mmCIF file of C-alpha atoms in Angstrom:
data_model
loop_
_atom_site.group_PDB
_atom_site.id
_atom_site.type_symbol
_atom_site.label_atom_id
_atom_site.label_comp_id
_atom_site.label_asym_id
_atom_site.label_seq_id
_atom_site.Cartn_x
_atom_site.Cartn_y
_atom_site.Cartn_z
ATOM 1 C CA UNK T 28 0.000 0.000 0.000
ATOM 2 C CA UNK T 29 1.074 3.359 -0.404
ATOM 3 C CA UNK T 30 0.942 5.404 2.906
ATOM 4 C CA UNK T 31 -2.156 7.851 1.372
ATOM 5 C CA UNK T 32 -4.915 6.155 0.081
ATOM 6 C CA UNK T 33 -8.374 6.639 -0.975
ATOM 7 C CA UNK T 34 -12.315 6.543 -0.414
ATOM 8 C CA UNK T 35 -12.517 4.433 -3.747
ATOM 9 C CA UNK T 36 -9.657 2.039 -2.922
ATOM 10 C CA UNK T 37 -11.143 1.588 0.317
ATOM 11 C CA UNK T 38 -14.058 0.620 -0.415
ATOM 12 C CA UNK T 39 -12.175 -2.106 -3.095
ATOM 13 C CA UNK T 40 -10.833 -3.559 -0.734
ATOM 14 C CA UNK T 41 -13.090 -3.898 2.093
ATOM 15 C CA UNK T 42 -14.083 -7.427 3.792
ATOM 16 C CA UNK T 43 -10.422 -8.823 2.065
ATOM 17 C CA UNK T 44 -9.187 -11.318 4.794
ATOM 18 C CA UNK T 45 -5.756 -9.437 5.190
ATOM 19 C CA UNK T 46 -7.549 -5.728 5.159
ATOM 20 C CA UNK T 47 -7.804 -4.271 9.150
ATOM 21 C CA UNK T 48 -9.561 -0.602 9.586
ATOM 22 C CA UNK T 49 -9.155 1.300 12.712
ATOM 23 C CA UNK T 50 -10.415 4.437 13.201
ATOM 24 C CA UNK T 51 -8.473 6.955 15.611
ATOM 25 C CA UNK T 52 -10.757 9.345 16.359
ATOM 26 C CA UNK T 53 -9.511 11.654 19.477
ATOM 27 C CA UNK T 54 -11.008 14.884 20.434
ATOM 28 C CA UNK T 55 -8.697 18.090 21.072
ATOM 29 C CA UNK T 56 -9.212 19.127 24.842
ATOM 30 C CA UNK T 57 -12.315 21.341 25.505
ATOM 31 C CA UNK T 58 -13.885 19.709 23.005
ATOM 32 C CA UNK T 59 -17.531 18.184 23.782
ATOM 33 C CA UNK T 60 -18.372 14.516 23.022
ATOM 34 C CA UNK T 61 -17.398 11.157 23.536
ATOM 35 C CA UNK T 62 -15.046 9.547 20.492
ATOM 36 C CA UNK T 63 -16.158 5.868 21.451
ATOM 37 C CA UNK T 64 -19.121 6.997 21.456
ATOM 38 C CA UNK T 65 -19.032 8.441 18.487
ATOM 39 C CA UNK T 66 -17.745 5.461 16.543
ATOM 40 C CA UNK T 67 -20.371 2.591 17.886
ATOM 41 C CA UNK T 68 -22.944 4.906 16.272
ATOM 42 C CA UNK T 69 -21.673 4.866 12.842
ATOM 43 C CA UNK T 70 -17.918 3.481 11.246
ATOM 44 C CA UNK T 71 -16.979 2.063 8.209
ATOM 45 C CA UNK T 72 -17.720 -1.782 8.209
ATOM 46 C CA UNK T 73 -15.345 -3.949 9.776
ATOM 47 C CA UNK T 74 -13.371 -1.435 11.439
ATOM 48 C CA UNK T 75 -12.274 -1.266 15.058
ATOM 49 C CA UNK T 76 -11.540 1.844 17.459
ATOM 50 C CA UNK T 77 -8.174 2.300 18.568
ATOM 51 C CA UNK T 78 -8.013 4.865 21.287
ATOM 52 C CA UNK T 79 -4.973 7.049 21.445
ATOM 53 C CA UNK T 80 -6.136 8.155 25.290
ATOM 54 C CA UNK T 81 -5.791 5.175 26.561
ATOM 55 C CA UNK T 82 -2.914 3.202 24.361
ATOM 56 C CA UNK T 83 -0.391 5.198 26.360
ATOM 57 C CA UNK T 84 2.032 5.341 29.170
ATOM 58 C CA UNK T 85 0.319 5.277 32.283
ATOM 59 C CA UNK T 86 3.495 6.019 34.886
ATOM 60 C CA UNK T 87 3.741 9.737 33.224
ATOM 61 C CA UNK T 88 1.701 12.430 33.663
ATOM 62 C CA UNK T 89 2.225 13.757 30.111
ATOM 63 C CA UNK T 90 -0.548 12.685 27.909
ATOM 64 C CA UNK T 91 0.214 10.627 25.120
ATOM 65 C CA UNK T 92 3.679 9.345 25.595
ATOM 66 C CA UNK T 93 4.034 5.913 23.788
ATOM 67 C CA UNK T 94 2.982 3.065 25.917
ATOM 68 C CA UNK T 95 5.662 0.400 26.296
ATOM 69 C CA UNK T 96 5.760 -2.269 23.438
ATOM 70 C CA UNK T 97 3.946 -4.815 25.719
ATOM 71 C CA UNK T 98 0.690 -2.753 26.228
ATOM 72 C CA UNK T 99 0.791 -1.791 22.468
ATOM 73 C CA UNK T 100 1.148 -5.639 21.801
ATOM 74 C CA UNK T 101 -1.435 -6.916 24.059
ATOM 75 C CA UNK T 102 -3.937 -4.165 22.356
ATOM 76 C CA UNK T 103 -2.908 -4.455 19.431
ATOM 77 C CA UNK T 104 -3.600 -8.319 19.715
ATOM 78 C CA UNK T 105 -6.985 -7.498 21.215
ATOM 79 C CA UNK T 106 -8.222 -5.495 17.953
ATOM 80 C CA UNK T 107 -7.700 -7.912 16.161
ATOM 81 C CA UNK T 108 -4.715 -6.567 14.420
ATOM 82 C CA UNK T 109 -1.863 -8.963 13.646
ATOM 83 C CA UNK T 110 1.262 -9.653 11.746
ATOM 84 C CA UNK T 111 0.317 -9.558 7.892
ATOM 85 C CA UNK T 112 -2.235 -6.948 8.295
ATOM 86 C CA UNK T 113 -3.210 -4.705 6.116
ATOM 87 C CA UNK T 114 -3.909 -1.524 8.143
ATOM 88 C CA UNK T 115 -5.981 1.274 7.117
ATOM 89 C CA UNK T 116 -6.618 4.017 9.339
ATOM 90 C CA UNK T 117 -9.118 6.857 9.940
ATOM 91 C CA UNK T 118 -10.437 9.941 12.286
ATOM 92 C CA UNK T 119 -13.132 12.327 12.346
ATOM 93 C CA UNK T 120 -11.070 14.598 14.358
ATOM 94 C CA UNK T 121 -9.811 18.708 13.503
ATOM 95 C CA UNK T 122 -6.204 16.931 15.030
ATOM 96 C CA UNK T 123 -6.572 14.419 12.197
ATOM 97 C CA UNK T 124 -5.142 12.059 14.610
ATOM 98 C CA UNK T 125 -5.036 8.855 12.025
ATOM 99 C CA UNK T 126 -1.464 10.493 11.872
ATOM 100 C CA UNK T 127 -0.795 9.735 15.464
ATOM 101 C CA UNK T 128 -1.966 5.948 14.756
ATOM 102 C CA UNK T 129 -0.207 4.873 11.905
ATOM 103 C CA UNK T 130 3.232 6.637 13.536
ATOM 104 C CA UNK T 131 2.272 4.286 16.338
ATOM 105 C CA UNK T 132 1.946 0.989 14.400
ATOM 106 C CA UNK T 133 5.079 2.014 12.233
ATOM 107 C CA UNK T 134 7.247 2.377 15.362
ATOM 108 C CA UNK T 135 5.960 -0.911 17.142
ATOM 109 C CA UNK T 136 6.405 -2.758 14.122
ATOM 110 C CA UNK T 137 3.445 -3.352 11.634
ATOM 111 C CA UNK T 138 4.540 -3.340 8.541
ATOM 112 C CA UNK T 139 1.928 -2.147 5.830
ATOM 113 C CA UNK T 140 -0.081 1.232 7.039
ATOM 114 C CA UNK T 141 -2.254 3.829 5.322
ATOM 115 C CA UNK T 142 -3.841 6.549 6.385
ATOM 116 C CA UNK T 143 -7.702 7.361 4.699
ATOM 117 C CA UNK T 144 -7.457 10.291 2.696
ATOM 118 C CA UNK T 145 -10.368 12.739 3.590
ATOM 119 C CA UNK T 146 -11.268 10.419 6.640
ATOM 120 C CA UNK T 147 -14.267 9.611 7.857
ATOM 121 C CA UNK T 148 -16.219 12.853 6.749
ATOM 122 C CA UNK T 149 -14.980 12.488 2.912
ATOM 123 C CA UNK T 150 -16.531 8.427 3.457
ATOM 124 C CA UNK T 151 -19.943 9.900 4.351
ATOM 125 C CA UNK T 152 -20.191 12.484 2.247
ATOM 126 C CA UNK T 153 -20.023 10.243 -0.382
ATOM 127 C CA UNK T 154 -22.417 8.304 0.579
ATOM 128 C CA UNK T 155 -20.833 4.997 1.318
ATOM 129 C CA UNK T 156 -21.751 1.793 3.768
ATOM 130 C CA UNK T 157 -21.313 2.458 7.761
ATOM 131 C CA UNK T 158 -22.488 0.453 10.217
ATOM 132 C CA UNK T 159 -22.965 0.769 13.748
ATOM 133 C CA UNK T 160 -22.410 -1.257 17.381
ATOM 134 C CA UNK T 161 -19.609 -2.792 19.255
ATOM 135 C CA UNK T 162 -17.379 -4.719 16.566
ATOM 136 C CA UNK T 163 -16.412 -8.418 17.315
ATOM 137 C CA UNK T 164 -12.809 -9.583 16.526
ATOM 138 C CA UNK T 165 -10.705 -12.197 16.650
ATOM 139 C CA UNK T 166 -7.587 -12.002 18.469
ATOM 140 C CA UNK T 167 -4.268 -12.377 16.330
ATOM 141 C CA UNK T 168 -0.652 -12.340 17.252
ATOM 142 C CA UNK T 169 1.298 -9.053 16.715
ATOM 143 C CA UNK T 170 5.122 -9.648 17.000
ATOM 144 C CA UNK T 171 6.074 -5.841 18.961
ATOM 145 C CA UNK T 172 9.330 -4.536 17.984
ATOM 146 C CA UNK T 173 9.847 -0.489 19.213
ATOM 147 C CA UNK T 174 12.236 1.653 16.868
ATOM 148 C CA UNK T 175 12.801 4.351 19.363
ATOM 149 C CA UNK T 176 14.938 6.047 16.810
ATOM 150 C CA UNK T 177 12.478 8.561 15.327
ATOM 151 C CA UNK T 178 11.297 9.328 19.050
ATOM 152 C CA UNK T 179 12.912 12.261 20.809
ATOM 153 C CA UNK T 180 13.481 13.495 24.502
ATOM 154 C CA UNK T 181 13.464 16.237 26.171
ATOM 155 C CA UNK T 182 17.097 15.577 26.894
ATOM 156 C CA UNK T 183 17.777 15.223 22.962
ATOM 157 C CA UNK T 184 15.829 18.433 22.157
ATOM 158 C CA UNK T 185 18.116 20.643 24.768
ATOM 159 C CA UNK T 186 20.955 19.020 23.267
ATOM 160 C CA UNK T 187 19.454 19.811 19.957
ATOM 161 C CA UNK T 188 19.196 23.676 21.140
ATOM 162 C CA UNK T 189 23.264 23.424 21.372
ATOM 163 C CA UNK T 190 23.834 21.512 17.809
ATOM 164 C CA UNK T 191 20.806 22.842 15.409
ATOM 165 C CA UNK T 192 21.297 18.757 14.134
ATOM 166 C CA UNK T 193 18.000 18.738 13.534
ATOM 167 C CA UNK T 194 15.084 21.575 11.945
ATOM 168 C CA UNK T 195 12.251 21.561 15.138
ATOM 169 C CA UNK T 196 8.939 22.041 13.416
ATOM 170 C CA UNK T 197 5.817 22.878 15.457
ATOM 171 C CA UNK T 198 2.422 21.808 14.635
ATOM 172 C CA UNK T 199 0.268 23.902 16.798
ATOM 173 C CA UNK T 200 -1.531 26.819 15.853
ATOM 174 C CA UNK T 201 0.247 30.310 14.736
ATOM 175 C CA UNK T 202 -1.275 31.643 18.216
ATOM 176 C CA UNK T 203 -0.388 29.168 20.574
ATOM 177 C CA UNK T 204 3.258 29.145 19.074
ATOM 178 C CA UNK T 205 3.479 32.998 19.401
ATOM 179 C CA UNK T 206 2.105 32.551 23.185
ATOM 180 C CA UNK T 207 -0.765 34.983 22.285
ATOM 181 C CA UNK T 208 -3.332 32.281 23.237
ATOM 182 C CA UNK T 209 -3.099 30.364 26.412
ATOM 183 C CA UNK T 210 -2.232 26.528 25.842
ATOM 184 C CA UNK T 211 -5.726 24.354 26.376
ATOM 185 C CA UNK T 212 -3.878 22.476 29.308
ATOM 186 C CA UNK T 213 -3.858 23.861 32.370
ATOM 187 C CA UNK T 214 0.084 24.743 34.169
ATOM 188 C CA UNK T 215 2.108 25.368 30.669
ATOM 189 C CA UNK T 216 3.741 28.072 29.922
ATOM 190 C CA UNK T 217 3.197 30.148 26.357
ATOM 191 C CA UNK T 218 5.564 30.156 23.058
ATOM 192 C CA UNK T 219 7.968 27.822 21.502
ATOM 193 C CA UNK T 220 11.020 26.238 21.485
ATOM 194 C CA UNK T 221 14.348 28.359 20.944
ATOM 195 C CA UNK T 222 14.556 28.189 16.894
ATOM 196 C CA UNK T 223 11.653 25.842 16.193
ATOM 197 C CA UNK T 224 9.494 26.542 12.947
ATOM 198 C CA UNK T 225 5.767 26.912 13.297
ATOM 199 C CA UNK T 226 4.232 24.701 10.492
ATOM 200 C CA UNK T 227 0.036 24.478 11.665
ATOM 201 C CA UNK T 228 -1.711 21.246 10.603
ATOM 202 C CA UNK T 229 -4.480 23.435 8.772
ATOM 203 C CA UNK T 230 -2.117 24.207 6.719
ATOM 204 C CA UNK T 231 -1.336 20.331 5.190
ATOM 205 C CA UNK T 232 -4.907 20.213 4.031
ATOM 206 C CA UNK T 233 -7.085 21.173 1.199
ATOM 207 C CA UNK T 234 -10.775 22.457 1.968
ATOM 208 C CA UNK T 235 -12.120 19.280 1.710
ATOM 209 C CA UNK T 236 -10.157 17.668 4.692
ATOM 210 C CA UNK T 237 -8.081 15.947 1.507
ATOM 211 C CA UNK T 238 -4.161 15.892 1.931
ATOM 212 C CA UNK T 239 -2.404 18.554 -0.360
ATOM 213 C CA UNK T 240 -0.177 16.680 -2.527
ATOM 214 C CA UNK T 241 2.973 17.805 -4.587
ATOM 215 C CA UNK T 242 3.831 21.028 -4.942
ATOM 216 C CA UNK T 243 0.749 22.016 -3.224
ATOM 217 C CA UNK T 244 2.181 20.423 0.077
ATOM 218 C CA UNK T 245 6.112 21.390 -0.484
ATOM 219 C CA UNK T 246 4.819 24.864 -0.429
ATOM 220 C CA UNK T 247 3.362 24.655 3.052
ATOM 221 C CA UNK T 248 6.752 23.561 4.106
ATOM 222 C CA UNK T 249 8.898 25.723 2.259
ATOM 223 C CA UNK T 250 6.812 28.564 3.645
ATOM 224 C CA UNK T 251 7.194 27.648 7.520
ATOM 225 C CA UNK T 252 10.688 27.912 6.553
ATOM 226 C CA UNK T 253 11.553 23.982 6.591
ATOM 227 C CA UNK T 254 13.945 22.327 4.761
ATOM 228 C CA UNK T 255 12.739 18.429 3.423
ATOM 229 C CA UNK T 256 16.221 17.239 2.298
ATOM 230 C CA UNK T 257 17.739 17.897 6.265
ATOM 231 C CA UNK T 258 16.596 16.340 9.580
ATOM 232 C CA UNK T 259 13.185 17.207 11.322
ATOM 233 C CA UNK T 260 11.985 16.669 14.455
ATOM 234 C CA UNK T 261 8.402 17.678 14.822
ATOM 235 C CA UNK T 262 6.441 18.527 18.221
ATOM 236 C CA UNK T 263 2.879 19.904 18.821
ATOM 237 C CA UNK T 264 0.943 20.192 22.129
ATOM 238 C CA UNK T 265 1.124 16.366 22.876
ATOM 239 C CA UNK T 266 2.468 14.723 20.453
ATOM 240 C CA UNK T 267 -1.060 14.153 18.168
ATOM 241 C CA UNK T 268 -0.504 16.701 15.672
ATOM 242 C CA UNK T 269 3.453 16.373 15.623
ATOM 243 C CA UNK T 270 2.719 13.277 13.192
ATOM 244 C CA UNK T 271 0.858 15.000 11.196
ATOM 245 C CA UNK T 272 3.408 17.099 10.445
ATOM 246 C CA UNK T 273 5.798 13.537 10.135
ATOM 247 C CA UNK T 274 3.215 12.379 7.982
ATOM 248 C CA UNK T 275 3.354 15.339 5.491
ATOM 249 C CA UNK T 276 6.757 15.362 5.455
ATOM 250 C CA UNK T 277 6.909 11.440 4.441
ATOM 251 C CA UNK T 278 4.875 11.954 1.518
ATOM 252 C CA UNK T 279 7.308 14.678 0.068
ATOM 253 C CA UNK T 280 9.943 11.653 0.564
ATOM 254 C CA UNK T 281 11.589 13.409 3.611
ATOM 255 C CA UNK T 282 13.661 10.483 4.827
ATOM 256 C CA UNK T 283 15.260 12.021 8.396
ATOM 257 C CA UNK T 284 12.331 12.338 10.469
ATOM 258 C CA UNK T 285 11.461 12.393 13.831
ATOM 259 C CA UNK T 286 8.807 13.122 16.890
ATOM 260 C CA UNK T 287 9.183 14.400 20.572
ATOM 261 C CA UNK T 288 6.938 12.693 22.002
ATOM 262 C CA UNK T 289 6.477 14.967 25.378
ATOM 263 C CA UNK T 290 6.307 18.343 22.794
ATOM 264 C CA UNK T 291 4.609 21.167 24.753
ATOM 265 C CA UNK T 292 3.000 19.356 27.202
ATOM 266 C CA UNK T 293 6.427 18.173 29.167
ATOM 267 C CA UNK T 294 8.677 21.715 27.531
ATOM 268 C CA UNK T 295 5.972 23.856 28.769
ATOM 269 C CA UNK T 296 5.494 22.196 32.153
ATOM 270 C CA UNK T 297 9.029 22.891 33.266
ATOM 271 C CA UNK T 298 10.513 26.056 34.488
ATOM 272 C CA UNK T 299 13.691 25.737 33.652
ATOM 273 C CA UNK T 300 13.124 25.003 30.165
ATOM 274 C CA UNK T 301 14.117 27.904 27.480
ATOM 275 C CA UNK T 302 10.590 29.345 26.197
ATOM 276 C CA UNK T 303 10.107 32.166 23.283
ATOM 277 C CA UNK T 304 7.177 33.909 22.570
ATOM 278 C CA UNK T 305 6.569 36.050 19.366
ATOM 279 C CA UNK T 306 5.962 34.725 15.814
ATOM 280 C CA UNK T 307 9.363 32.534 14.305
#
């Protein structure tokens, strides 16, 4: 599969024995509603829900740090998501978290991952099969690996202050970066880090909630100021939107990529860490 595909492949493909769907669905904080919820009302046939509040690392405080590989695993296992699987994966979210997923599965280990172009809005408008209720899987095995090398630490992103190594691209909104808004979680301080590049997700997309493509897309990065061809690390408020960003960037064939996974939630929460405000 190629890491972008469509409505109209989708649907090709759907009730094949290797094809899994997941939709990753998480709502931005402040936002009303219940994403479960949401998705035992109405999905695309045959897929499952994997939440990315609670597939995480439960002896932190920072929301959404990876889990370790055995939790992924055992979940994983429990979707009904396995080695050979085709994944396909979706959201109905403004973070257009599917990103955040198929990072996820790349970094534990699954091999073959797409992300729904258009998501689960572009599906519906067009009119195509969803179903509703509690889906019922079988359990498969899923071999866990973790590639920690495309994760970064706090420790690696102070470092990264002294070097410049690697372009630090921030997915959050222009306001939020400048410090002009307050941050939606409570106890963080306002700006950015020392340097960083403020790419927002909005950006990325056309005004159907399609992916730009091409030159369409390079342009988005070339105006934040980022350079494909050298390393990136991206970062966001917790991590969600940062692989959107990662995502982006691997369609335009970037090749030196990574995430920090704490991004503004754990740089914003200390005092000691260096903090600008003011546009880039």
């Amino acid at each position: 599969m190629t890491p972008l595909v469509t409505t109209e492949w989708l649907a090709a493909e759907l009730g094949k024995s290797d094809l899994r769907v997941i939709d990753a669905t998480v709502l931005a904080p402040g936002m009303k509603g219940d994403a479960r919820a949401a998705f035992e009302a109405a999905h695309i046939p045959g897929a499952v829900f994997f939440d990315l509040d609670e597939i995480v690392d439960t002896a932190t405080d920072v929301p959404h740090m990876l889990p370790p590989a055995e939790k992924f695993a055992s979940r994983m296992q429990a979707l009904g998501l396995g080695d050979g699987s085709r994944i396909v994966v979706y959201d109905d979210s403004p973070l257009h978290s599917s990103a955040r997923a198929w990072w996820m599965l790349g970094l534990f280990g699954a091999h073959e991952v797409a992300i729904l172009d258009g998501g689960l809005a572009k599906w519906h408008s067009e009119g195509r099969q969803m179903e509703s209720g509690k889906p019922v899987v079988r359990h498969r095995h899923f071999t866990v690996w973790a590639d920690k090398k495309n994760v970064r630490t706090q420790a690696q992103m102070l470092e990264n202050l002294k070097t410049k190594a690697e372009q630090v691209v921030d997915a959050r909104s222009a306001a939020r970066f400048a410090g002009t808004e307050p941050e939606p979680r409570e106890n963080l301080r306002g700006g950015h880090i020392p340097g960083s590049k403020n790419l927002p997700i909005g950006l990325l997309f056309n005004e159907d909630g399609t992916w730009k493509q091409g030159e369409a897309l390079q342009s988005a990065f070339t105006a934040a100021g980022v350079d494909i061809a050298k390393p990136i690390v991206t970062t966001c408020g917790s991590g969600i939107t940062a692989a959107v960003i990662y995502f982006g960037a691997t369609l335009l064939g970037a090749k030196n990529l990574a995430l920090y996974d704490g991004s503004w939630s754990e740089w914003g929460a200390s005092p000691t860490n260096p903090v600008v405000t003011g546009a880039a």
